[in-house]
XYZ file of C-alpha atoms in Angstrom:
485
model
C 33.644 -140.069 -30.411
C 31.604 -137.667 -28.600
C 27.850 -138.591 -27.431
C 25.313 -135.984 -27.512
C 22.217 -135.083 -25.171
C 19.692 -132.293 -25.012
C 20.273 -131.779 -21.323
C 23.237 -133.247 -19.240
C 22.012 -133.015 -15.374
C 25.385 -133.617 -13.220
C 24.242 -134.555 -9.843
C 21.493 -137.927 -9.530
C 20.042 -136.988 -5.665
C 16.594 -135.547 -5.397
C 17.341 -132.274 -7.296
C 19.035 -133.725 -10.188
C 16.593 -136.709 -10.506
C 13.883 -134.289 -10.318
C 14.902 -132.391 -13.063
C 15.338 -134.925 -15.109
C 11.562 -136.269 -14.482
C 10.756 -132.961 -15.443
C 12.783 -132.563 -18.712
C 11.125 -136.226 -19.625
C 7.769 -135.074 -18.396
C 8.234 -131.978 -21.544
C 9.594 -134.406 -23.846
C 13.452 -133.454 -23.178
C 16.570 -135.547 -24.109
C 17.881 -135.764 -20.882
C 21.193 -137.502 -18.690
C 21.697 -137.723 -15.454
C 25.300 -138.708 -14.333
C 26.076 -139.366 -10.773
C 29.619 -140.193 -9.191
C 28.035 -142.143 -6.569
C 27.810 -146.115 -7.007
C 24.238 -146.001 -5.646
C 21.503 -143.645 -4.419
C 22.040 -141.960 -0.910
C 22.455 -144.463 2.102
C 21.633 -141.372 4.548
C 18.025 -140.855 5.521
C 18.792 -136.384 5.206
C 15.768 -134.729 3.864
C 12.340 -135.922 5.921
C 9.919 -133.749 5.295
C 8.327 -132.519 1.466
C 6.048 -129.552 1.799
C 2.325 -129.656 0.139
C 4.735 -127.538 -3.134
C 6.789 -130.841 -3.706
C 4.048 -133.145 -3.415
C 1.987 -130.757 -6.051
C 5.155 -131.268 -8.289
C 4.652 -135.100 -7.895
C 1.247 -135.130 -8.224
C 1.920 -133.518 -12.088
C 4.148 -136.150 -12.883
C 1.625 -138.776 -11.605
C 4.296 -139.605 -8.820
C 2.394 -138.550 -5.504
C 0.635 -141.505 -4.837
C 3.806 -144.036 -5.198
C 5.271 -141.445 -2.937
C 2.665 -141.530 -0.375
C 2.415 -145.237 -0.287
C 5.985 -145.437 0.433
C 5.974 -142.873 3.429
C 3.255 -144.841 4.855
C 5.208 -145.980 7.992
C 5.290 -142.012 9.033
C 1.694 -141.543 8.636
C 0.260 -139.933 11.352
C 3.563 -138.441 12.444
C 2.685 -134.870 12.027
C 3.254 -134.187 15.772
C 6.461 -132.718 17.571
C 7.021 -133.498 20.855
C 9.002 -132.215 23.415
C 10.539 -133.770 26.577
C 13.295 -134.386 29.047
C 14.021 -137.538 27.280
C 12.110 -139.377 24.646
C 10.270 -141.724 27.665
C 8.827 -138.615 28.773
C 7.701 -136.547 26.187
C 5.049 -135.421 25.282
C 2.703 -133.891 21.910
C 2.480 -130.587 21.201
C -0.698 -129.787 19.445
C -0.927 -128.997 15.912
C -0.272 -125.712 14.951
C -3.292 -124.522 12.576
C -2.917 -120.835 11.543
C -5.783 -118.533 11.536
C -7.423 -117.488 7.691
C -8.177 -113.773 7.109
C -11.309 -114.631 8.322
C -10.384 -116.110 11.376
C -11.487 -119.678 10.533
C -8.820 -121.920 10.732
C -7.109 -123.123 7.720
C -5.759 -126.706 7.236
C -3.684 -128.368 4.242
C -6.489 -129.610 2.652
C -7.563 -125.693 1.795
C -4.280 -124.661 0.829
C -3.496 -127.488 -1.688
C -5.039 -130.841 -3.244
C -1.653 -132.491 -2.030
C -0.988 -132.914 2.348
C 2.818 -132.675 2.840
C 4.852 -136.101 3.290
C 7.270 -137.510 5.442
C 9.660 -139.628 3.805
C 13.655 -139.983 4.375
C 15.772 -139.218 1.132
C 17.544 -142.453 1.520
C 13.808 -144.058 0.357
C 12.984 -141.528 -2.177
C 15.977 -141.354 -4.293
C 15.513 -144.579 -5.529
C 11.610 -144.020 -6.714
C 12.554 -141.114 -8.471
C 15.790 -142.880 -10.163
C 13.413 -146.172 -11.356
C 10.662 -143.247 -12.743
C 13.258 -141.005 -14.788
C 14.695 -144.418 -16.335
C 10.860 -145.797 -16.816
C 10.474 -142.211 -18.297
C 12.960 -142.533 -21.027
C 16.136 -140.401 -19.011
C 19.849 -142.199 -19.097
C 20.869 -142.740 -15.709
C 24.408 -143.305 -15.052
C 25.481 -143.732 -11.656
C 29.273 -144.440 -10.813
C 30.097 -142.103 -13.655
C 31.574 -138.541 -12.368
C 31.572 -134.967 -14.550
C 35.740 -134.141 -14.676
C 35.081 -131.077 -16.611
C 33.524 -129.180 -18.784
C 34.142 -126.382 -21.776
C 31.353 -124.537 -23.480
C 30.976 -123.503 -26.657
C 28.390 -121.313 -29.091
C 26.514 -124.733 -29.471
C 27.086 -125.970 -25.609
C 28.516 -127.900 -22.974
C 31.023 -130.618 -23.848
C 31.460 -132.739 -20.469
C 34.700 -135.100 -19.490
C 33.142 -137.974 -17.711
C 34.898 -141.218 -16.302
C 32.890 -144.140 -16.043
C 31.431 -143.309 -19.650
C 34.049 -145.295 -21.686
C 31.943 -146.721 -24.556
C 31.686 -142.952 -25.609
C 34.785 -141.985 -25.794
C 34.536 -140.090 -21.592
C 32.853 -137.007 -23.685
C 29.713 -136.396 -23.586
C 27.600 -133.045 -25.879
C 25.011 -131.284 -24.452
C 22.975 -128.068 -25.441
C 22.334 -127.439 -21.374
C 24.190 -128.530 -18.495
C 22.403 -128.233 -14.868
C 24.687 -128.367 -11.913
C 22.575 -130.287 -9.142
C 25.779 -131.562 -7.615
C 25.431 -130.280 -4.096
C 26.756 -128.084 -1.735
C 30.221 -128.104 -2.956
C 29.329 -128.180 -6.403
C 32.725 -128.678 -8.350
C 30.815 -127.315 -11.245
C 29.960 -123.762 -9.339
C 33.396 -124.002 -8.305
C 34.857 -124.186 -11.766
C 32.592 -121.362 -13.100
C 34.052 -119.122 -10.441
C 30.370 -118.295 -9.174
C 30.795 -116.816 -5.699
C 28.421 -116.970 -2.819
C 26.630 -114.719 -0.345
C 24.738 -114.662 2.674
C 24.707 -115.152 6.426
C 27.753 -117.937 6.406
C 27.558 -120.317 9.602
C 24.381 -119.708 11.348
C 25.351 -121.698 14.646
C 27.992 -123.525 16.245
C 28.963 -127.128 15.546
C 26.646 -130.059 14.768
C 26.517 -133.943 15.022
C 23.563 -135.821 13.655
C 23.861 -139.564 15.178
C 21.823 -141.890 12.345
C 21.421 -145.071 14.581
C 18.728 -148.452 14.851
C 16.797 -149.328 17.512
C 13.279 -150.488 18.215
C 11.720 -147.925 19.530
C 8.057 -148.650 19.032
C 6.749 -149.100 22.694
C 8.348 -146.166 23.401
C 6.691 -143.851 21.094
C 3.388 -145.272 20.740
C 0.232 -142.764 21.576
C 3.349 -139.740 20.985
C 4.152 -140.328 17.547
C 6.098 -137.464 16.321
C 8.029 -136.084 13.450
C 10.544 -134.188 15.903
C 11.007 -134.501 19.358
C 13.221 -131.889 21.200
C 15.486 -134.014 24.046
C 15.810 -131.286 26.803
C 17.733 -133.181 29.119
C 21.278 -131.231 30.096
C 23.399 -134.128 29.639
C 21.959 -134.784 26.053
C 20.537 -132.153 24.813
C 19.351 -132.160 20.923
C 16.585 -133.288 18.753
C 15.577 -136.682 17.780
C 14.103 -137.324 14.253
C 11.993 -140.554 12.801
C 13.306 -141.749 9.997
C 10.683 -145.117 9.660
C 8.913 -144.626 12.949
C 10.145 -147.158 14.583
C 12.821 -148.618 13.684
C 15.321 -145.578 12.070
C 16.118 -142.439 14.045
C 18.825 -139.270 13.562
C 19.432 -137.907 16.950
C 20.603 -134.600 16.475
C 23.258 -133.082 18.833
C 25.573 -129.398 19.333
C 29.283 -130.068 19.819
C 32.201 -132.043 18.038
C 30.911 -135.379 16.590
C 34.952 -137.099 18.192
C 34.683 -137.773 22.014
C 30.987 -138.500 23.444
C 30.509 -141.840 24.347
C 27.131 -142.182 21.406
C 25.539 -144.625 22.972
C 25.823 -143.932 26.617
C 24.593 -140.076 25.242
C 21.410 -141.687 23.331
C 20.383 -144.050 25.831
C 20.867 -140.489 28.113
C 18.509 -138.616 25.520
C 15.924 -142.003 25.140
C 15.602 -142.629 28.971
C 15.007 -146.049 28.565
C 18.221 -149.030 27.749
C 17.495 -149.561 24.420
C 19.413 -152.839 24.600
C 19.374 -153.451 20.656
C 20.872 -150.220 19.753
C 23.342 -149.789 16.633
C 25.113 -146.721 15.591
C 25.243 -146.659 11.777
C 26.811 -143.302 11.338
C 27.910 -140.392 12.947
C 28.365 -137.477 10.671
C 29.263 -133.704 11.531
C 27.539 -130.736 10.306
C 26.921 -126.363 10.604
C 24.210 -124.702 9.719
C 24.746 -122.042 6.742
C 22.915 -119.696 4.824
C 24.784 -119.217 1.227
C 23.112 -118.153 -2.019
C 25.270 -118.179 -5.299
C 25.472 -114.731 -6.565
C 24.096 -116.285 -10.020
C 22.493 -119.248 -11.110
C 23.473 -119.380 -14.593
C 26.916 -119.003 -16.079
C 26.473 -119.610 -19.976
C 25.119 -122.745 -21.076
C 25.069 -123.894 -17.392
C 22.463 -123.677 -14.919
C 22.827 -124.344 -10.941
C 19.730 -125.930 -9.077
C 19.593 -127.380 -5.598
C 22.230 -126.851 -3.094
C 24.064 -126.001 -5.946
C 22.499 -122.661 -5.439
C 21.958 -122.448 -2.213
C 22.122 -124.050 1.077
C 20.453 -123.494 4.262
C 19.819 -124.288 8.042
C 17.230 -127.022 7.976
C 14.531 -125.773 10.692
C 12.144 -124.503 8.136
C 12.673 -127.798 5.731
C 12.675 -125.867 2.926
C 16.368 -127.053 1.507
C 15.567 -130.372 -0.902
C 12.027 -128.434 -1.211
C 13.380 -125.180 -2.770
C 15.893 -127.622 -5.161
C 13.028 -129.243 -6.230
C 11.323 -125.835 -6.874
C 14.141 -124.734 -8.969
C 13.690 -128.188 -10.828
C 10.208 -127.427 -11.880
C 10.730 -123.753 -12.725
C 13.641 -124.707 -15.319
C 12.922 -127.499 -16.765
C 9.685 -126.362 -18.873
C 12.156 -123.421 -19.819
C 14.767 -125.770 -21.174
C 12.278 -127.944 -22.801
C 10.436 -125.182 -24.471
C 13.777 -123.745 -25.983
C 14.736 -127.208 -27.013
C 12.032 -127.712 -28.896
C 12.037 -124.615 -30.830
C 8.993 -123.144 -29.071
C 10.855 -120.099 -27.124
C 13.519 -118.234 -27.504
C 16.922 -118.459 -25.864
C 15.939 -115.558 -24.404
C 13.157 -117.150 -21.736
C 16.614 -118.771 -19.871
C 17.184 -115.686 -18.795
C 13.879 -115.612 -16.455
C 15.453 -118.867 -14.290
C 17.911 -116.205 -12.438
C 15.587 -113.812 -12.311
C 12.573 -115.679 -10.848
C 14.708 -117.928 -8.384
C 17.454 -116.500 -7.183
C 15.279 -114.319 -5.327
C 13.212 -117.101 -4.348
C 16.820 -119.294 -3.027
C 17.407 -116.050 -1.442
C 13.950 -115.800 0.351
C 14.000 -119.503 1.655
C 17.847 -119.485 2.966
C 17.666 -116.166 4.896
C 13.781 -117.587 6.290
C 15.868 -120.724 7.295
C 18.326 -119.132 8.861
C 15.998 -116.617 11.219
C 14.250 -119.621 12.778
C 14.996 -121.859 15.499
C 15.361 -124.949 16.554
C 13.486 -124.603 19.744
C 9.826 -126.651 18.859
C 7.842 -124.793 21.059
C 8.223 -121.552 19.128
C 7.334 -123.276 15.922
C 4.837 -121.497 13.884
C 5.624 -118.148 16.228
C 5.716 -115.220 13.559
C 7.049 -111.846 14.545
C 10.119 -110.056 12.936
C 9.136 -110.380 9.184
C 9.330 -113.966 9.770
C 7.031 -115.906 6.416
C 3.556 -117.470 7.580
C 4.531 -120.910 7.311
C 2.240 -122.076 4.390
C 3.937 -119.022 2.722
C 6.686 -121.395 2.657
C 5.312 -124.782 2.474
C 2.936 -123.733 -0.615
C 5.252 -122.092 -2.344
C 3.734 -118.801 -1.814
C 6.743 -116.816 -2.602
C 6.002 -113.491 -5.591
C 8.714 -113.818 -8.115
C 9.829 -109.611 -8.777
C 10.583 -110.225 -12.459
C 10.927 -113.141 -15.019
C 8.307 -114.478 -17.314
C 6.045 -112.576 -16.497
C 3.480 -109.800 -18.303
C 2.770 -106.905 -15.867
C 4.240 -105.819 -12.630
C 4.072 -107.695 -9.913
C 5.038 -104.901 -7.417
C 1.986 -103.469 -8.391
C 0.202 -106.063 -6.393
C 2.698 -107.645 -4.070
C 2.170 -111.066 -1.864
C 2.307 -110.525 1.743
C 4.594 -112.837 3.080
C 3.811 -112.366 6.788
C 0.588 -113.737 6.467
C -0.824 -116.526 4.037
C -3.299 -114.874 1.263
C -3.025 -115.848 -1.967
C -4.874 -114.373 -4.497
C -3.638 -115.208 -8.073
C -1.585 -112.235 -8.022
C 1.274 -112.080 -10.737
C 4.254 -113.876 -10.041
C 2.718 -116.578 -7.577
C 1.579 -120.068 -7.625
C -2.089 -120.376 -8.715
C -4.852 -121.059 -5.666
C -6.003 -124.223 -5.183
C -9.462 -124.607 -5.519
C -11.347 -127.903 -6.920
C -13.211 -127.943 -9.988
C -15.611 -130.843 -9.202
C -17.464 -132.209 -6.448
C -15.586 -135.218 -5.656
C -11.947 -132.947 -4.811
C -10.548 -135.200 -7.500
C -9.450 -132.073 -9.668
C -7.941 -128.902 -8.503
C -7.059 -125.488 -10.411
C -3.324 -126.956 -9.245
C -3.716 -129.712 -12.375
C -4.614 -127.062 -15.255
C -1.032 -126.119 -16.142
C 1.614 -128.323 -16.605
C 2.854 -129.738 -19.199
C 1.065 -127.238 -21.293
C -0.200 -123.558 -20.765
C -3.578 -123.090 -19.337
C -5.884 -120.053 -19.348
C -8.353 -119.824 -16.091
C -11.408 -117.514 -16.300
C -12.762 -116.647 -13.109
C -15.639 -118.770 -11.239
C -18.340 -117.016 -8.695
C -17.451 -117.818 -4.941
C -13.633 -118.604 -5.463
C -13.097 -114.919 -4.165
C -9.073 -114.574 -5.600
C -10.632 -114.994 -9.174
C -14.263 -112.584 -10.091
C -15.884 -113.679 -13.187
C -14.597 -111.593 -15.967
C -11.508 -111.396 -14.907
C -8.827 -114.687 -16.115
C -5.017 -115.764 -15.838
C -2.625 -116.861 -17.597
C -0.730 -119.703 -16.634
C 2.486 -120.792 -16.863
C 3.398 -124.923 -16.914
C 4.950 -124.827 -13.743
C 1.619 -123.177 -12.292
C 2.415 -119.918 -12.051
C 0.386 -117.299 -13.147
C 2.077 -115.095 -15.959
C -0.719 -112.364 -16.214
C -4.052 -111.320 -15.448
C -6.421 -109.581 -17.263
C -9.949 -109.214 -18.879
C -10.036 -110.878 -22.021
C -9.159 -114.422 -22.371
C -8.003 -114.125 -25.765
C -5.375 -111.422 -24.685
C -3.696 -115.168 -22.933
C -2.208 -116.520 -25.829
C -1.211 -113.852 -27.070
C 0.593 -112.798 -23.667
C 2.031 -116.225 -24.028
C 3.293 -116.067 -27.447
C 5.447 -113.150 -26.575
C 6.707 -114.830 -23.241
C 7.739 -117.750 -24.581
C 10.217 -115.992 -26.815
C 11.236 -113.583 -23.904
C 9.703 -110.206 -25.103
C 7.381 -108.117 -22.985
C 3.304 -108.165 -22.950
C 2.416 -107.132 -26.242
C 1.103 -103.435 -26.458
């Protein structure tokens, strides 16, 4: 017996739980399968940019989210020091607008970004894509897979009661860095490689509260010579990953952290001590067939911009209306093509922005060298060159270098509220659905008489005159033709 599924989503961390939140939030049959037992017992991924949370917020997730990052609250700040007992804030960094008014979160998106360690989100987003209607299997691994004319046929242990074979129209490969599904497709990589020398990131306990408190910090850069490195909250207070070059076999740990803390720490535990290099690699395609790759799947990069689990969760939203649309006979196979198109270049983008910026915290926010404003990154900010979209958007490119969005083809729409109480922003128009936006007086990106077009996953598709030139425009997108004449 083989069981059957609209979309089979190998990989059940924050990309492929994601997608499958997505799928359920269009109304797509959907599986997730996961080898793991469990979700991940590693706090990795901190820090979800104001793009994620937006994402959330669609799928009526951002407040649970929120709530449960609650502990880092107020933890916005890096600090830098000899050792943790003597460090100190840096200020905020709040770019300049245009205008030279400074610009804060809450006027580049209805969402503020969140910290919150993986190891604490993975499990929200597993309970809401069960709640949501997707099958969940963890301790059940893809073996392989063959495609077909009609799609993917998976091997999977751990699935016994149907036969270890599993039918699906779409697979999506969210199964990390070393993706044994990229690997069996034969999809190469390119990129920078190895972007530094060897790294050790110490995940360890201790109660660390009077320390910190009055210097609460998100990062905190340890310049002491004996320990250098970086030390990360994971809770606040309690969970930390001290960060550290060199081989993680030989250092004494705790001696070293109690070096980089400058004060005894006498309760400290090491739970894990886990080696790592920075890399910049970007699959030379993202589809393969009947297969898509999403997350680090795709692409993988250093982790000083924070845009890794962000851009996965990116790709997440961008294919999953796609997949959902084709499923249910409302576009053309031909709109999958647009997912390579539209984020490869994107993958691309945030890697190679990753991997040109440091580690050093007092040069955050320091632009120079065709480096991206960092709300270019954060918001998402980045102009797709081609894909679903009617018009050219070289015609009317994005700076990168600076942060001005203006509803230009290709981008994520502008926040601006609609009401008076900043409960509803242009963000919430699109998504599940289509949504046309005519232009309002004093939004300045948008002039009355002029409207867009866009696209569920908020990005606007085209831009012109007459509103009822949209659905038409839409019509033709959907079943991956150009703008009608």
């Amino acid at each position: 017996m083989t069981a059957e599924t609209g979309v089979l989503v190998a990989g059940g961390g924050l990309v492929g739980l994601t997608t499958a939140l997505l799928l359920r939030h269009h109304g797509a049959d959907v599986t997730v399968v996961e080898k793991r037992a469990a979700t991940s017992p590693q706090p990795k991924a901190r820090r979800f940019h104001v793009r994620t949370m937006e994402i959330f917020r669609e799928l009526g997730l951002a407040g649970l989210v929120r709530d449960a990052a609650r502990d880092l609250a107020g933890h916005e700040h890096m600090a830098v020091g000899r050792t943790l007992a003597e460090a100190e804030q840096l200020p905020l960094w709040s770019p300049p607008a245009a205008d030279g008014v400074a610009a804060g979160p809450a006027e580049v998106s209805p969402e503020l970004p969140c910290l919150l360690a993986q190891d604490t989100l993975e499990p929200l987003l597993r309970a809401a894509a069960e709640a949501a209607g997707a099958r969940v299997r963890f301790g059940t691994e893809l073996t392989g897979f063959t495609q077909d004319g009609a799609g993917a046929v998976a091997g999977l242990t751990g699935f016994g009661q149907d036969g270890g074979r599993l039918r699906a129209r779409y697979l999506v490969a969210a199964d990390g860095a070393h993706s044994p599904v990229r690997e069996a497709l034969g999809i190469t990589r390119s990129g920078r490689g190895f972007t530094g020398g060897p790294m050790v990131n110490v995940y360890f306990r201790a109660d660390l509260a009077g320390v910190v408190r009055g210097r609460e910090f998100n990062l905190c850069q340890i310049e002491h010579p004996d320990a250098p490195g970086g030390l990360a909250s994971v809770d606040g207070r309690f969970r930390w990953v001290y960060m550290s070059p060199g081989p993680a076999a030989g250092p004494d740990w705790p001696a070293r952290l109690r070096t980089a803390l400058g004060v005894p720490a006498p309760d400290l535990e090491i739970l894990s001590v886990l080696a790592w290099r920075g890399e910049m690699r970007v699959a030379d395609h993202y589809r393969a067939g009947l297969v898509f790759l999403a997350g680090d799947a795709a692409h993988v990069m250093p982790p000083f911009a924070a845009s890794g689990a962000n851009t996965g969760i990116a790709d997440a939203h961008n294919l999953a209306w796609k997949l959902a649309a084709v499923l249910g006979g409302d576009a053309a196979g031909r709109l999958l093509d647009s997912y390579q198109a539209e984020r490869r270049p994107a993958g691309w983008f945030a890697a190679d922005q990753s991997a040109r910026r440091t580690g050093d915290l007092r040069s955050m926010g320091a632009g120079g060298d065709g480096l991206a404003h960092p709300y270019v990154l954060a918001a998402g900010g980045f102009q797709y060159p081609a894909g679903a979209l009617a018009g050219d958007p070289g015609a009317d490119p994005e700076p990168v270098t600076e942060f001005r969005p203006a509803g230009r083809i290709g981008t994520r729409v502008p926040h601006r509220w609609l009401d008076d109480g900043h409960r509803r922003s242009t963000i919430d128009l699109a998504g599940p659905d289509w949504a046309v936006l005519p232009g309002q007086p004093g939004w300045g990106f948008l002039p009355a008489g002029q409207t867009l077009l866009l696209r569920p996953d908020h990005i606007v598709a085209w831009r012109g005159a007459d509103p009822a030139d949209a659905r038409e425009v839409q019509a033709a997108l959907l079943q991956g033709l150009p703008e009608p004449a």
